[in-house]
């Protein structure tokens, strides 16, 4: 755990707990952005940020997070070549 900066591992676990507890989108987004500040390619944080922005009606912001999330899928030749 100490190898992860600024509690990224703990915050990632918190993201899952917040989502499972159906906490407000604002709260989920705040934690997702805290993780992304230290781990910009975090799949879990990008997914949470995209979903939270969708729930808040911030479709442009959500789209940016969805695109960043798609770019993390290195197994997809289609995504990597676009």
XYZ file of N, CA, C and O in Angstrom:
328
model
N 0.827 -1.197 0.000
C 0.000 0.000 0.000
C 0.864 1.250 0.000
O 0.539 2.227 -0.645
N 1.976 1.203 0.688
C 2.821 2.400 0.768
C 3.452 2.760 -0.577
O 3.888 3.887 -0.762
N 3.471 1.819 -1.513
C 4.019 2.119 -2.839
C 3.081 2.991 -3.662
O 3.485 3.590 -4.638
N 1.830 3.092 -3.266
C 0.848 3.909 -3.996
C 0.806 5.302 -3.389
O 0.617 5.449 -2.181
N 0.961 6.334 -4.198
C 0.970 7.705 -3.665
C -0.409 8.175 -3.221
O -1.426 7.791 -3.793
N -0.400 8.994 -2.190
C -1.597 9.718 -1.733
C -2.821 8.836 -1.507
O -3.938 9.246 -1.752
N -2.593 7.611 -1.059
C -3.721 6.745 -0.725
C -4.553 6.317 -1.919
O -5.746 6.079 -1.782
N -3.937 6.210 -3.092
C -4.685 5.866 -4.310
C -5.401 4.528 -4.149
O -6.567 4.399 -4.526
N -4.734 3.544 -3.573
C -5.362 2.236 -3.405
C -6.580 2.335 -2.488
O -7.656 1.812 -2.811
N -6.444 3.029 -1.388
C -7.570 3.189 -0.457
C -8.701 3.986 -1.109
O -9.881 3.649 -0.948
N -8.365 5.024 -1.844
C -9.398 5.828 -2.516
C -10.099 5.020 -3.608
O -11.284 5.212 -3.844
N -9.372 4.129 -4.272
C -9.990 3.285 -5.291
C -10.984 2.333 -4.638
O -12.084 2.116 -5.174
N -10.634 1.790 -3.494
C -11.578 0.949 -2.746
C -12.798 1.767 -2.316
O -13.928 1.281 -2.378
N -12.551 2.997 -1.892
C -13.643 3.877 -1.491
C -14.587 4.143 -2.662
O -15.807 4.182 -2.493
N -14.037 4.304 -3.871
C -14.876 4.507 -5.061
C -15.868 3.358 -5.228
O -17.049 3.581 -5.492
N -15.380 2.152 -5.087
C -16.261 0.982 -5.216
C -17.341 0.988 -4.135
O -18.505 0.713 -4.419
N -16.946 1.312 -2.925
C -17.913 1.347 -1.833
C -18.968 2.430 -2.054
O -20.162 2.199 -1.818
N -18.544 3.600 -2.513
C -19.490 4.691 -2.774
C -20.483 4.298 -3.868
O -21.682 4.572 -3.757
N -19.980 3.660 -4.915
C -20.862 3.240 -6.010
C -21.849 2.184 -5.538
O -23.050 2.269 -5.842
N -21.376 1.210 -4.775
C -22.256 0.152 -4.274
C -23.298 0.688 -3.296
O -24.409 0.164 -3.219
N -22.936 1.740 -2.571
C -23.865 2.335 -1.598
C -24.779 3.371 -2.253
O -25.577 4.005 -1.568
N -24.645 3.530 -3.563
C -25.472 4.485 -4.319
C -25.388 5.898 -3.727
O -26.396 6.589 -3.593
N -24.165 6.305 -3.407
C -23.949 7.651 -2.887
C -24.161 8.672 -4.011
O -24.138 8.323 -5.185
N -24.349 9.940 -3.683
C -24.575 10.966 -4.705
C -23.431 11.052 -5.714
O -22.263 10.854 -5.370
N -23.786 11.353 -6.953
C -22.806 11.437 -8.038
C -21.711 12.448 -7.730
O -20.549 12.242 -8.093
N -22.046 13.541 -7.061
C -21.051 14.559 -6.721
C -19.954 13.973 -5.837
O -18.777 14.278 -6.011
N -20.347 13.135 -4.899
C -19.394 12.516 -3.984
C -18.499 11.526 -4.735
O -17.277 11.494 -4.541
N -19.105 10.738 -5.606
C -18.346 9.783 -6.398
C -17.356 10.511 -7.313
O -16.185 10.128 -7.416
N -17.802 11.576 -7.945
C -16.942 12.346 -8.835
C -15.772 12.960 -8.079
O -14.630 12.937 -8.552
N -16.028 13.486 -6.902
C -14.966 14.098 -6.090
C -13.861 13.079 -5.786
O -12.670 13.363 -5.939
N -14.249 11.878 -5.393
C -13.258 10.840 -5.087
C -12.559 10.344 -6.351
O -11.360 10.090 -6.340
N -13.302 10.211 -7.439
C -12.701 9.771 -8.700
C -11.633 10.763 -9.144
O -10.532 10.370 -9.559
N -11.933 12.045 -9.053
C -10.972 13.061 -9.461
C -9.752 13.082 -8.543
O -8.637 13.347 -8.996
N -9.944 12.759 -7.270
C -8.807 12.678 -6.345
C -7.872 11.539 -6.748
O -6.643 11.686 -6.701
N -8.441 10.414 -7.154
C -7.615 9.292 -7.620
C -6.908 9.675 -8.918
O -5.706 9.448 -9.085
N -7.640 10.272 -9.850
C -7.072 10.618 -11.151
C -5.963 11.656 -11.051
O -5.079 11.694 -11.903
N -5.984 12.468 -10.021
C -4.916 13.454 -9.827
C -3.562 12.780 -9.629
O -2.523 13.343 -9.975
N -3.565 11.563 -9.084
C -2.324 10.834 -8.816
C -2.132 9.634 -9.729
O -1.020 9.140 -9.876
N -3.231 9.177 -10.329
C -3.171 7.999 -11.198
C -4.098 8.239 -12.393
O -5.220 7.727 -12.433
N -3.648 9.040 -13.363
C -4.516 9.496 -14.460
C -5.103 8.398 -15.345
O -6.070 8.641 -16.047
N -4.537 7.206 -15.306
C -5.053 6.116 -16.144
C -5.817 5.075 -15.335
O -6.062 3.980 -15.827
N -6.200 5.419 -14.112
C -6.932 4.466 -13.273
C -8.270 4.107 -13.910
O -9.160 4.947 -14.045
N -8.407 2.844 -14.295
C -9.633 2.372 -14.938
C -10.838 2.620 -14.040
O -11.870 3.119 -14.498
N -10.708 2.281 -12.766
C -11.831 2.427 -11.831
C -12.244 3.885 -11.661
O -13.431 4.201 -11.615
N -11.263 4.767 -11.567
C -11.571 6.188 -11.386
C -12.152 6.799 -12.658
O -13.082 7.615 -12.589
N -11.629 6.411 -13.817
C -12.180 6.923 -15.073
C -13.622 6.467 -15.258
O -14.490 7.249 -15.659
N -13.892 5.209 -14.945
C -15.253 4.684 -15.041
C -16.192 5.423 -14.086
O -17.286 5.838 -14.470
N -15.741 5.615 -12.849
C -16.565 6.318 -11.857
C -16.817 7.764 -12.275
O -17.943 8.268 -12.147
N -15.785 8.431 -12.781
C -15.943 9.825 -13.210
C -16.902 9.931 -14.389
O -17.736 10.844 -14.446
N -16.801 9.004 -15.327
C -17.700 9.020 -16.486
C -19.143 8.792 -16.047
O -20.056 9.520 -16.465
N -19.358 7.800 -15.199
C -20.720 7.505 -14.723
C -21.288 8.667 -13.905
O -22.464 9.004 -14.035
N -20.461 9.255 -13.059
C -20.922 10.372 -12.229
C -21.304 11.567 -13.098
O -22.344 12.196 -12.879
N -20.470 11.876 -14.082
C -20.793 12.988 -14.977
C -22.061 12.713 -15.769
O -22.874 13.620 -15.969
N -22.245 11.487 -16.215
C -23.495 11.120 -16.894
C -24.688 11.370 -15.979
O -25.694 11.947 -16.386
N -24.572 10.923 -14.735
C -25.670 11.085 -13.777
C -25.972 12.551 -13.488
O -27.118 12.918 -13.229
N -24.940 13.382 -13.555
C -25.104 14.818 -13.307
C -25.556 15.578 -14.549
O -25.791 16.777 -14.494
N -25.651 14.875 -15.674
C -26.070 15.519 -16.914
C -24.949 16.269 -17.616
O -25.201 17.013 -18.559
N -23.722 16.067 -17.173
C -22.559 16.723 -17.781
C -22.030 15.819 -18.889
O -20.980 15.184 -18.754
N -22.763 15.746 -19.974
C -22.473 14.792 -21.045
C -21.122 15.027 -21.705
O -20.428 14.068 -22.056
N -20.711 16.285 -21.909
C -19.409 16.555 -22.524
C -18.268 16.053 -21.640
O -17.324 15.437 -22.124
N -18.369 16.321 -20.344
C -17.351 15.830 -19.418
C -17.364 14.311 -19.379
O -16.306 13.676 -19.356
N -18.552 13.733 -19.353
C -18.662 12.273 -19.336
C -17.998 11.677 -20.568
O -17.256 10.694 -20.467
N -18.236 12.280 -21.729
C -17.659 11.770 -22.973
C -16.141 11.773 -22.911
O -15.484 10.811 -23.347
N -15.555 12.811 -22.340
C -14.094 12.859 -22.224
C -13.571 11.714 -21.355
O -12.562 11.079 -21.683
N -14.269 11.462 -20.253
C -13.852 10.355 -19.385
C -14.069 9.002 -20.073
O -13.235 8.108 -19.950
N -15.177 8.841 -20.793
C -15.410 7.569 -21.503
C -14.308 7.330 -22.528
O -13.827 6.204 -22.687
N -13.882 8.379 -23.237
C -12.819 8.223 -24.230
C -11.486 7.876 -23.564
O -10.733 7.030 -24.066
N -11.200 8.508 -22.460
C -9.978 8.166 -21.721
C -10.030 6.735 -21.228
O -9.025 6.020 -21.269
N -11.207 6.308 -20.766
C -11.365 4.933 -20.302
C -11.144 3.958 -21.456
O -10.436 2.964 -21.308
N -11.719 4.235 -22.602
C -11.551 3.356 -23.768
C -10.078 3.247 -24.154
O -9.612 2.181 -24.563
N -9.336 4.324 -24.004
C -7.915 4.314 -24.366
C -7.084 3.424 -23.450
O -5.962 3.054 -23.799
N -7.617 3.047 -22.296
C -6.875 2.172 -21.389
C -6.966 0.711 -21.800
O -6.250 -0.125 -21.259
N -7.830 0.389 -22.765
C -8.012 -0.998 -23.198
C -6.951 -1.347 -24.240
O -7.185 -1.261 -25.432
N -5.784 -1.746 -23.775
C -4.682 -2.038 -24.693
C -4.868 -3.346 -25.447
O -4.135 -3.618 -26.393
N -5.843 -4.154 -25.071
C -6.098 -5.410 -25.775
C -6.932 -5.185 -27.032
O -7.055 -6.071 -27.873
N -7.523 -4.018 -27.169
C -8.383 -3.727 -28.313
C -7.589 -3.065 -29.432
O -7.219 -1.902 -29.337
N -7.337 -3.805 -30.495
C -6.617 -3.238 -31.628
C -7.394 -2.103 -32.269
O -6.829 -1.124 -32.725
N -8.712 -2.227 -32.297
C -9.555 -1.183 -32.883
C -9.404 0.142 -32.137
O -9.241 1.204 -32.742
N -9.453 0.074 -30.811
C -9.309 1.300 -30.010
C -7.910 1.873 -30.135
O -7.732 3.086 -30.198
N -6.907 1.036 -30.151
C -5.543 1.509 -30.199
C -5.150 2.101 -31.538
O -4.265 2.912 -31.633
N -5.835 1.712 -32.600
C -5.483 2.232 -33.924
C -6.294 3.456 -34.309
O -6.054 4.058 -35.345
N -7.261 3.835 -33.488
C -8.082 5.007 -33.833
C -7.543 6.272 -33.217
O -6.632 6.310 -32.500
